[in-house]
Short mmCIF file of C-alpha atoms in Angstrom, two decimals:
data_model
loop_
_atom_site.label_atom_id
_atom_site.label_comp_id
_atom_site.label_asym_id
_atom_site.label_seq_id
_atom_site.Cartn_x
_atom_site.Cartn_y
_atom_site.Cartn_z
CA MET C 1500 169.24 31.19 -30.39
CA THR C 1501 165.83 31.50 -28.69
CA SER C 1502 167.37 33.17 -25.63
CA GLU C 1503 169.16 35.63 -27.89
CA LEU C 1504 165.93 36.44 -29.72
CA ARG C 1505 164.10 36.95 -26.45
CA HIS C 1506 166.72 39.40 -25.26
CA LEU C 1507 166.62 41.22 -28.59
CA ALA C 1508 162.82 41.50 -28.44
CA LEU C 1509 162.89 42.83 -24.87
CA ALA C 1510 165.71 45.27 -25.64
CA HIS C 1511 163.66 46.71 -28.51
CA GLN C 1512 160.83 47.21 -26.05
CA GLY C 1513 163.04 49.13 -23.65
CA LEU C 1514 162.70 46.47 -20.96
CA THR C 1515 166.34 45.43 -20.51
CA SER C 1516 167.96 48.69 -19.41
CA PRO C 1517 166.41 51.32 -17.11
CA GLY C 1518 166.20 54.71 -18.74
CA THR C 1519 166.61 53.48 -22.33
CA PHE C 1520 164.33 56.31 -23.44
CA GLY C 1521 165.39 58.85 -20.84
CA THR C 1522 163.38 60.06 -17.87
CA GLY C 1523 160.22 61.98 -17.08
CA GLU C 1524 158.06 63.64 -19.71
CA SER C 1525 160.70 63.66 -22.44
CA GLY C 1526 161.41 59.98 -21.80
CA ALA C 1527 157.71 59.19 -22.09
CA LEU C 1528 157.60 60.92 -25.48
CA ARG C 1529 160.67 59.06 -26.75
CA ALA C 1530 159.25 55.76 -25.50
CA MET C 1531 155.98 56.39 -27.31
CA GLU C 1532 157.72 57.42 -30.52
CA HIS C 1533 159.77 54.22 -30.39
CA LEU C 1534 156.91 51.88 -29.46
CA GLY C 1535 154.52 53.50 -31.94
CA TYR C 1536 151.57 53.52 -29.56
CA VAL C 1537 150.51 52.91 -25.98
CA GLN C 1538 147.14 51.27 -25.43
CA ILE C 1539 144.55 53.00 -23.25
CA ASP C 1540 142.45 50.77 -21.01
CA THR C 1541 139.62 51.48 -18.61
CA LEU C 1542 140.29 48.69 -16.09
CA ALA C 1543 141.62 50.17 -12.87
CA VAL C 1544 142.21 47.22 -10.54
CA VAL C 1545 145.75 48.56 -10.48
CA GLU C 1546 146.96 51.70 -12.28
CA ARG C 1547 145.62 51.82 -15.84
CA ALA C 1548 147.54 50.26 -18.70
CA HIS C 1549 148.62 53.45 -20.49
CA HIS C 1550 150.36 54.66 -17.34
CA HIS C 1551 151.67 51.21 -16.41
CA VAL C 1552 153.36 50.67 -19.80
CA LEU C 1553 155.28 53.94 -19.57
CA TRP C 1554 156.09 53.54 -15.87
CA SER C 1555 157.69 50.18 -16.73
CA ARG C 1556 160.13 51.90 -19.10
CA VAL C 1557 160.58 55.51 -18.01
CA PRO C 1558 162.09 56.45 -14.62
CA GLY C 1559 160.33 59.46 -13.18
CA TYR C 1560 157.19 58.94 -15.23
CA GLU C 1561 154.12 60.70 -13.81
CA GLN C 1562 150.49 60.21 -14.81
CA ASP C 1563 150.03 63.81 -15.94
CA HIS C 1564 152.80 63.55 -18.51
CA LEU C 1565 150.33 62.21 -21.08
CA ASN C 1566 148.01 65.21 -20.76
CA GLN C 1567 151.03 67.51 -20.95
CA LEU C 1568 152.28 65.85 -24.15
CA VAL C 1569 148.80 66.07 -25.68
CA SER C 1570 148.55 69.76 -24.82
CA LYS C 1571 151.93 70.40 -26.48
CA GLY C 1572 150.80 68.67 -29.68
CA GLN C 1573 153.42 65.91 -29.36
CA ILE C 1574 151.05 62.96 -29.03
CA PHE C 1575 147.38 62.37 -29.77
CA ASP C 1576 144.60 60.09 -28.63
CA TYR C 1577 142.97 57.89 -31.27
CA TRP C 1578 142.18 54.32 -32.29
CA PHE C 1579 145.09 52.09 -33.32
CA HIS C 1580 144.18 48.44 -32.71
CA ALA C 1581 142.38 49.79 -29.64
CA ALA C 1582 142.10 53.20 -28.00
CA SER C 1583 145.69 54.44 -27.85
CA TYR C 1584 148.08 57.32 -27.50
CA LEU C 1585 150.21 57.78 -30.62
CA PRO C 1586 153.03 60.14 -31.64
CA MET C 1587 151.70 63.24 -33.41
CA ARG C 1588 154.25 62.71 -36.20
CA ASP C 1589 152.19 59.64 -37.21
CA TYR C 1590 148.85 61.47 -37.32
CA ARG C 1591 148.47 61.19 -41.10
CA PHE C 1592 148.26 57.39 -40.82
CA ALA C 1593 144.99 57.78 -38.92
CA LEU C 1594 143.48 59.78 -41.78
CA ARG C 1595 142.49 56.72 -43.81
CA ARG C 1596 140.23 55.49 -41.03
CA MET C 1597 138.83 58.97 -40.49
CA THR C 1598 138.07 59.29 -44.21
CA THR C 1599 136.19 55.98 -44.38
CA ILE C 1600 134.01 57.07 -41.44
CA ARG C 1601 133.29 60.47 -42.99
CA GLN C 1602 132.30 58.76 -46.23
CA GLY C 1603 129.98 56.30 -44.49
CA GLU C 1604 132.10 53.26 -45.40
CA ASN C 1605 132.56 52.02 -41.84
CA ARG C 1606 129.77 49.69 -40.72
CA TYR C 1607 130.08 50.83 -37.10
CA TYR C 1608 129.25 54.43 -37.95
CA LYS C 1609 125.98 54.42 -39.82
CA ASN C 1610 122.68 56.28 -39.30
CA LEU C 1611 124.44 59.42 -38.10
CA ASP C 1612 122.54 62.16 -36.28
CA THR C 1613 123.95 64.92 -38.48
CA PRO C 1614 121.93 67.82 -36.97
CA LEU C 1615 123.07 66.90 -33.45
CA MET C 1616 126.66 66.57 -34.62
CA ARG C 1617 126.52 70.05 -36.20
CA GLU C 1618 125.17 71.50 -32.96
CA ILE C 1619 127.91 69.84 -30.93
CA LEU C 1620 130.60 71.24 -33.22
CA ALA C 1621 129.04 74.69 -32.98
CA ARG C 1622 129.00 74.56 -29.19
CA VAL C 1623 132.61 73.36 -28.93
CA ARG C 1624 133.63 76.08 -31.38
CA ALA C 1625 131.90 78.73 -29.27
CA GLU C 1626 132.67 77.46 -25.76
CA GLY C 1627 135.93 75.55 -26.08
CA PRO C 1628 136.93 72.20 -24.55
CA THR C 1629 133.86 70.19 -23.58
CA ARG C 1630 132.98 66.91 -21.86
CA ALA C 1631 129.97 64.71 -22.54
CA ARG C 1632 128.46 65.61 -19.16
CA ASP C 1633 128.65 69.31 -20.02
CA PHE C 1634 125.77 68.75 -22.45
CA GLU C 1635 122.98 68.87 -19.88
CA ARG C 1636 120.51 71.35 -21.21
CA ARG C 1637 118.05 70.78 -24.03
CA ALA C 1638 118.97 72.13 -27.42
CA ALA C 1639 115.98 74.15 -28.53
CA SER C 1640 116.68 73.73 -32.21
CA SER C 1641 116.89 69.93 -32.17
CA GLY C 1642 114.67 68.99 -29.27
CA LYS C 1643 117.30 66.50 -28.09
CA ALA C 1644 118.65 66.23 -24.57
CA TRP C 1645 122.19 67.47 -24.13
CA GLY C 1646 123.40 64.31 -22.48
CA GLY C 1647 122.92 60.60 -22.48
CA ARG C 1648 123.55 58.07 -25.20
CA PRO C 1649 122.75 60.19 -28.32
CA VAL C 1650 125.25 62.88 -27.42
CA ARG C 1651 127.94 60.39 -26.42
CA ALA C 1652 127.47 58.54 -29.71
CA ALA C 1653 127.67 61.81 -31.65
CA LEU C 1654 130.83 62.88 -29.79
CA ASP C 1655 132.44 59.52 -30.46
CA THR C 1656 131.57 59.72 -34.15
CA LEU C 1657 132.96 63.25 -34.47
CA PHE C 1658 136.11 62.04 -32.72
CA MET C 1659 136.52 59.04 -35.03
CA MET C 1660 135.91 61.27 -38.06
CA GLY C 1661 138.71 63.54 -36.91
CA GLU C 1662 136.48 66.59 -36.41
CA LEU C 1663 137.12 66.53 -32.65
CA MET C 1664 140.19 65.47 -30.71
CA ILE C 1665 140.65 64.61 -27.06
CA CYS C 1666 142.60 67.47 -25.52
CA ARG C 1667 142.94 65.77 -22.13
CA ARG C 1668 141.59 62.96 -20.00
CA ASP C 1669 140.50 63.54 -16.41
CA GLY C 1670 140.92 59.96 -15.28
CA MET C 1671 139.06 58.23 -18.11
CA GLU C 1672 136.72 61.16 -18.78
CA LYS C 1673 137.39 62.65 -22.21
CA VAL C 1674 137.57 66.37 -22.85
CA TYR C 1675 136.98 67.28 -26.51
CA GLU C 1676 138.30 70.17 -28.59
CA LEU C 1677 138.14 71.04 -32.29
CA SER C 1678 140.88 69.23 -34.20
CA GLU C 1679 141.75 72.41 -36.10
CA ARG C 1680 142.76 74.02 -32.79
CA MET C 1681 144.88 71.09 -31.68
CA LEU C 1682 146.83 69.99 -34.74
CA PRO C 1683 150.31 71.55 -34.86
CA GLU C 1684 151.05 74.00 -37.64
CA GLY C 1685 152.87 72.40 -40.55
CA LEU C 1686 151.76 68.84 -39.72
CA ASP C 1687 151.61 66.55 -42.76
CA LEU C 1688 147.91 65.95 -43.41
CA SER C 1689 148.21 64.11 -46.70
CA VAL C 1690 146.14 60.92 -46.75
CA PRO C 1691 148.50 57.94 -47.12
CA THR C 1692 148.06 55.28 -49.76
CA LEU C 1693 147.56 51.68 -48.70
CA PRO C 1694 151.24 50.84 -49.47
CA ASP C 1695 152.20 53.88 -47.34
CA VAL C 1696 150.21 52.45 -44.43
CA ALA C 1697 151.76 49.01 -44.89
CA ALA C 1698 155.25 50.54 -44.89
CA TYR C 1699 154.43 52.50 -41.73
CA LEU C 1700 153.15 49.39 -39.94
CA PHE C 1701 156.22 47.39 -40.99
CA LYS C 1702 158.65 50.10 -39.89
CA THR C 1703 156.87 50.59 -36.56
CA THR C 1704 156.73 46.86 -35.79
CA ARG C 1705 160.35 46.27 -36.75
CA ARG C 1706 161.55 49.23 -34.67
CA ALA C 1707 159.45 48.41 -31.62
CA HIS C 1708 159.99 44.64 -31.50
CA GLY C 1709 163.09 43.56 -33.43
CA VAL C 1710 161.59 40.07 -33.56
CA PHE C 1711 158.12 39.91 -35.04
CA THR C 1712 155.60 37.70 -36.79
CA TRP C 1713 153.53 37.96 -39.95
CA LYS C 1714 150.40 38.05 -37.80
CA GLN C 1715 151.81 41.03 -35.90
CA LEU C 1716 152.41 42.96 -39.10
CA LEU C 1717 148.79 42.47 -40.14
CA HIS C 1718 147.16 42.84 -36.74
CA LEU C 1719 143.53 43.81 -37.41
CA GLN C 1720 144.45 44.82 -40.97
CA LYS C 1721 141.97 43.25 -43.36
CA GLY C 1722 141.78 42.69 -47.09
CA LYS C 1723 143.79 41.09 -49.85
CA ALA C 1724 145.29 44.40 -50.97
CA MET C 1725 146.84 45.05 -47.55
CA ARG C 1726 148.22 41.50 -47.36
CA GLU C 1727 149.80 41.88 -50.77
CA ALA C 1728 151.28 45.29 -49.91
CA MET C 1729 152.75 43.97 -46.68
CA ARG C 1730 154.10 40.84 -48.36
CA ALA C 1731 155.90 42.99 -50.96
CA ILE C 1732 157.52 45.09 -48.21
CA LEU C 1733 158.56 42.06 -46.16
CA ASP C 1734 159.98 40.25 -49.23
CA ALA C 1735 161.99 43.34 -50.17
CA HIS C 1736 163.59 43.44 -46.71
CA LEU C 1737 164.28 39.70 -46.82
CA ASP C 1738 165.89 40.00 -50.25
CA ALA C 1739 168.01 42.95 -49.07
CA GLY C 1740 169.33 40.88 -46.16
CA GLU C 1741 167.95 43.29 -43.58
CA VAL C 1742 165.48 40.81 -42.11
CA GLU C 1743 165.76 37.03 -41.73
CA GLU C 1744 163.09 34.41 -41.17
CA VAL C 1745 163.82 32.10 -38.23
CA VAL C 1746 161.85 28.96 -37.36
CA LEU C 1747 161.33 28.50 -33.61
CA ASN C 1748 161.20 25.23 -31.69
CA ASP C 1749 157.42 25.01 -31.95
CA GLY C 1750 157.59 25.27 -35.77
CA SER C 1751 156.35 28.86 -35.96
CA SER C 1752 158.28 31.54 -37.81
CA VAL C 1753 159.51 34.94 -36.70
CA TYR C 1754 161.31 37.66 -38.61
CA VAL C 1755 164.49 39.10 -37.11
CA ASP C 1756 166.00 42.54 -37.67
CA LEU C 1757 169.57 41.47 -38.54
CA LYS C 1758 171.20 44.86 -38.03
CA ALA C 1759 169.66 45.14 -34.59
CA GLN C 1760 170.73 41.59 -33.79
CA GLU C 1761 174.33 42.39 -34.74
CA ARG C 1762 174.34 45.51 -32.55
CA ALA C 1763 172.86 43.56 -29.64
CA ARG C 1764 175.54 40.88 -29.92
CA SER C 1765 178.34 43.42 -29.76
CA LEU C 1766 176.78 45.13 -26.74
CA GLU C 1767 176.15 41.88 -24.90
CA SER C 1768 179.74 40.74 -25.39
CA ALA C 1769 180.85 43.94 -23.66
CA PHE C 1770 178.33 43.98 -20.83
CA LYS C 1771 175.85 41.44 -19.52
CA PRO C 1772 173.52 42.93 -16.87
CA GLU C 1773 172.07 41.08 -13.92
CA PRO C 1774 168.51 39.85 -14.53
CA ALA C 1775 165.96 42.50 -13.64
CA LEU C 1776 162.37 41.89 -12.55
CA GLN C 1777 159.40 43.81 -13.89
CA ILE C 1778 155.67 43.57 -13.26
CA LEU C 1779 154.01 44.31 -16.59
CA SER C 1780 150.52 45.32 -17.65
CA PRO C 1781 148.35 42.73 -19.43
CA PHE C 1782 148.16 45.34 -22.23
CA ASP C 1783 151.92 45.94 -22.39
CA ASN C 1784 153.26 46.17 -25.95
CA ALA C 1785 155.64 43.30 -25.18
CA VAL C 1786 152.86 40.84 -24.28
CA ILE C 1787 149.81 41.98 -26.22
CA HIS C 1788 150.51 39.65 -29.16
CA ARG C 1789 149.70 36.45 -27.30
CA ASP C 1790 150.65 33.94 -30.02
CA ARG C 1791 154.12 35.48 -30.39
CA LEU C 1792 154.46 35.56 -26.61
CA SER C 1793 153.75 31.84 -26.47
CA SER C 1794 156.07 30.89 -29.34
CA LEU C 1795 159.01 33.11 -28.43
CA PHE C 1796 158.82 33.07 -24.62
CA GLY C 1797 156.88 29.86 -23.95
CA PHE C 1798 154.43 31.91 -21.90
CA ASP C 1799 150.75 31.12 -22.46
CA TYR C 1800 149.01 34.17 -21.11
CA ARG C 1801 145.38 35.25 -21.20
CA LEU C 1802 143.68 38.07 -19.35
CA GLU C 1803 140.95 36.48 -17.22
CA SER C 1804 138.89 39.54 -16.35
CA TYR C 1805 136.61 38.55 -19.24
CA VAL C 1806 136.37 34.93 -18.05
CA THR C 1807 133.62 33.64 -15.74
CA ALA C 1808 134.94 33.69 -12.17
CA SER C 1809 134.54 29.91 -11.72
CA LYS C 1810 136.76 29.28 -14.77
CA ARG C 1811 139.65 31.56 -13.85
CA GLN C 1812 142.99 29.90 -13.17
CA PHE C 1813 145.13 32.85 -12.14
CA GLY C 1814 142.86 35.72 -11.14
CA TYR C 1815 140.77 38.60 -12.42
CA PHE C 1816 143.65 40.89 -13.41
CA CYS C 1817 146.74 38.71 -13.29
CA LEU C 1818 149.95 40.57 -14.19
CA PRO C 1819 152.86 38.98 -16.11
CA VAL C 1820 156.17 38.99 -14.22
CA LEU C 1821 159.34 39.24 -16.29
CA PHE C 1822 162.63 38.13 -14.75
CA GLY C 1823 165.63 38.53 -17.02
CA ASP C 1824 164.53 37.30 -20.43
CA ALA C 1825 161.81 34.94 -19.17
CA PHE C 1826 158.26 35.28 -17.89
CA VAL C 1827 158.51 33.26 -14.70
CA ALA C 1828 155.35 34.17 -12.79
CA ARG C 1829 152.05 35.98 -12.75
CA ILE C 1830 150.52 37.81 -9.81
CA ASP C 1831 146.96 38.91 -9.18
CA ALA C 1832 146.98 42.24 -7.39
CA LYS C 1833 144.48 44.89 -6.35
CA ALA C 1834 145.00 48.49 -5.29
CA HIS C 1835 142.64 49.41 -2.42
CA ARG C 1836 143.06 53.12 -2.99
CA ALA C 1837 140.76 54.32 -0.21
CA GLU C 1838 142.90 52.38 2.26
CA GLY C 1839 146.20 53.16 0.51
CA ARG C 1840 146.93 49.43 0.38
CA LEU C 1841 148.18 47.23 -2.46
CA GLU C 1842 147.15 43.61 -1.95
CA VAL C 1843 148.74 40.67 -3.73
CA LEU C 1844 145.93 38.15 -4.04
CA SER C 1845 147.87 35.29 -5.59
CA VAL C 1846 151.26 34.31 -6.99
CA HIS C 1847 151.64 31.64 -9.66
CA LEU C 1848 155.13 30.47 -10.60
CA GLU C 1849 155.82 29.12 -14.07
CA ASP C 1850 157.43 25.72 -14.60
CA VAL C 1851 160.72 27.19 -15.83
CA ALA C 1852 164.22 27.33 -14.39
CA PHE C 1853 165.11 30.52 -12.52
CA GLU C 1854 167.04 31.57 -9.41
CA ARG C 1855 164.28 31.29 -6.87
CA GLU C 1856 165.79 33.25 -3.97
CA ARG C 1857 167.02 36.08 -6.17
CA PHE C 1858 163.58 36.17 -7.80
CA PHE C 1859 161.70 36.65 -4.52
CA VAL C 1860 164.08 39.34 -3.30
CA ALA C 1861 163.61 41.20 -6.59
CA LEU C 1862 159.84 40.65 -6.52
CA ASN C 1863 159.49 42.18 -3.05
CA ASP C 1864 161.56 45.18 -4.12
CA GLU C 1865 159.49 45.67 -7.25
CA LEU C 1866 156.19 45.27 -5.40
CA ARG C 1867 157.17 48.11 -3.07
CA ARG C 1868 157.90 50.29 -6.08
CA PHE C 1869 154.65 49.15 -7.71
CA ALA C 1870 152.68 50.02 -4.58
CA THR C 1871 154.04 53.57 -4.64
CA PHE C 1872 153.14 53.86 -8.34
CA ASN C 1873 149.59 52.84 -7.42
CA GLY C 1874 149.36 55.49 -4.72
CA CYS C 1875 149.52 52.92 -1.91
CA SER C 1876 151.63 53.35 1.21
CA THR C 1877 151.16 49.82 2.54
CA LEU C 1878 151.71 46.46 0.91
CA ASP C 1879 149.98 43.16 1.71
CA VAL C 1880 152.32 40.40 0.52
CA ARG C 1881 151.29 37.48 2.73
CA VAL C 1882 150.71 35.21 -0.27
CA VAL C 1883 154.14 36.14 -1.65
CA GLU C 1884 155.77 35.00 1.58
CA GLU C 1885 153.74 31.78 1.48
CA ALA C 1886 154.89 31.13 -2.09
CA ARG C 1887 158.47 31.84 -1.10
CA ARG C 1888 158.34 29.27 1.69
CA GLY C 1889 156.44 26.73 -0.44
#
């Protein structure tokens, strides 16, 4: 049963069949609409997470596809459980957060510099898309420097309020535009009720994962009212026989989409693919819920870039390696972009059963592909060869 659930979870993530979502820019959009979001991350030891997640699922994905989709009004950049790209069709579900910030209910956005914010809006309205570093001159009316921390804080607040949107990212540098100029005509801008938000989160999680936990459904959602709304939705799906609770070997519970499970069984009986290998981002949607990852896949994974160097076990930016339906290794890698060289710093194999020789052949193939994705023409895999011989 556990193996079946693993395969179902990975299939829902688009990690079992190449091209599940199509290719190129259109494939990236379909992947994002299915997953619900793609997390943005600033760490650039290898290619950043938002590109890595889509590259793992979409053949022909290119880094500029995200800016293109933003410019076409098909996705937008906002805060989900972290900075993320989200489908534009889901924009209204960000409005509750925006409203609380506008009304001063969010503790992180207090003591606002309203005059500076008005001046920023006026300048963007007059001059068009603007970056924080474009504010270099002194504003005569406010006496504040156009630049530095005050302006960045004001831009971030206007963004979180929904007054400004990010129209593109140059690397990680944000370019802001008025939201009214970016939102597609006819977009639903009605503020959802709390039960609406709960239903949206449930639908998104079920669609993207197939196998999910209660903790996943409520990730960073606080308050008794939200818990009660989510419980009512989950109970309704359980009662309707659409979702089933399953207890795993470690005693934890997951909820399984029964219709999806039935479809997966019929497909697997017709065709069982050879195990594929994929190097995933630490922020990949399939691994970001660490407790579920441990219970369902038996893979205890933590990102160690926030751990003191002397206490790291696996490396600063160790990447999970998926082989078939199991996480069998983690590699620490670094892209030396100036040299055009991808270096594998370490390889750590998990204590699980897998076809060792087939794994290393697949790993070398995938590392070459990964190097190209990272803009590197050469590959340093000495530690991989040592691990293979060991």
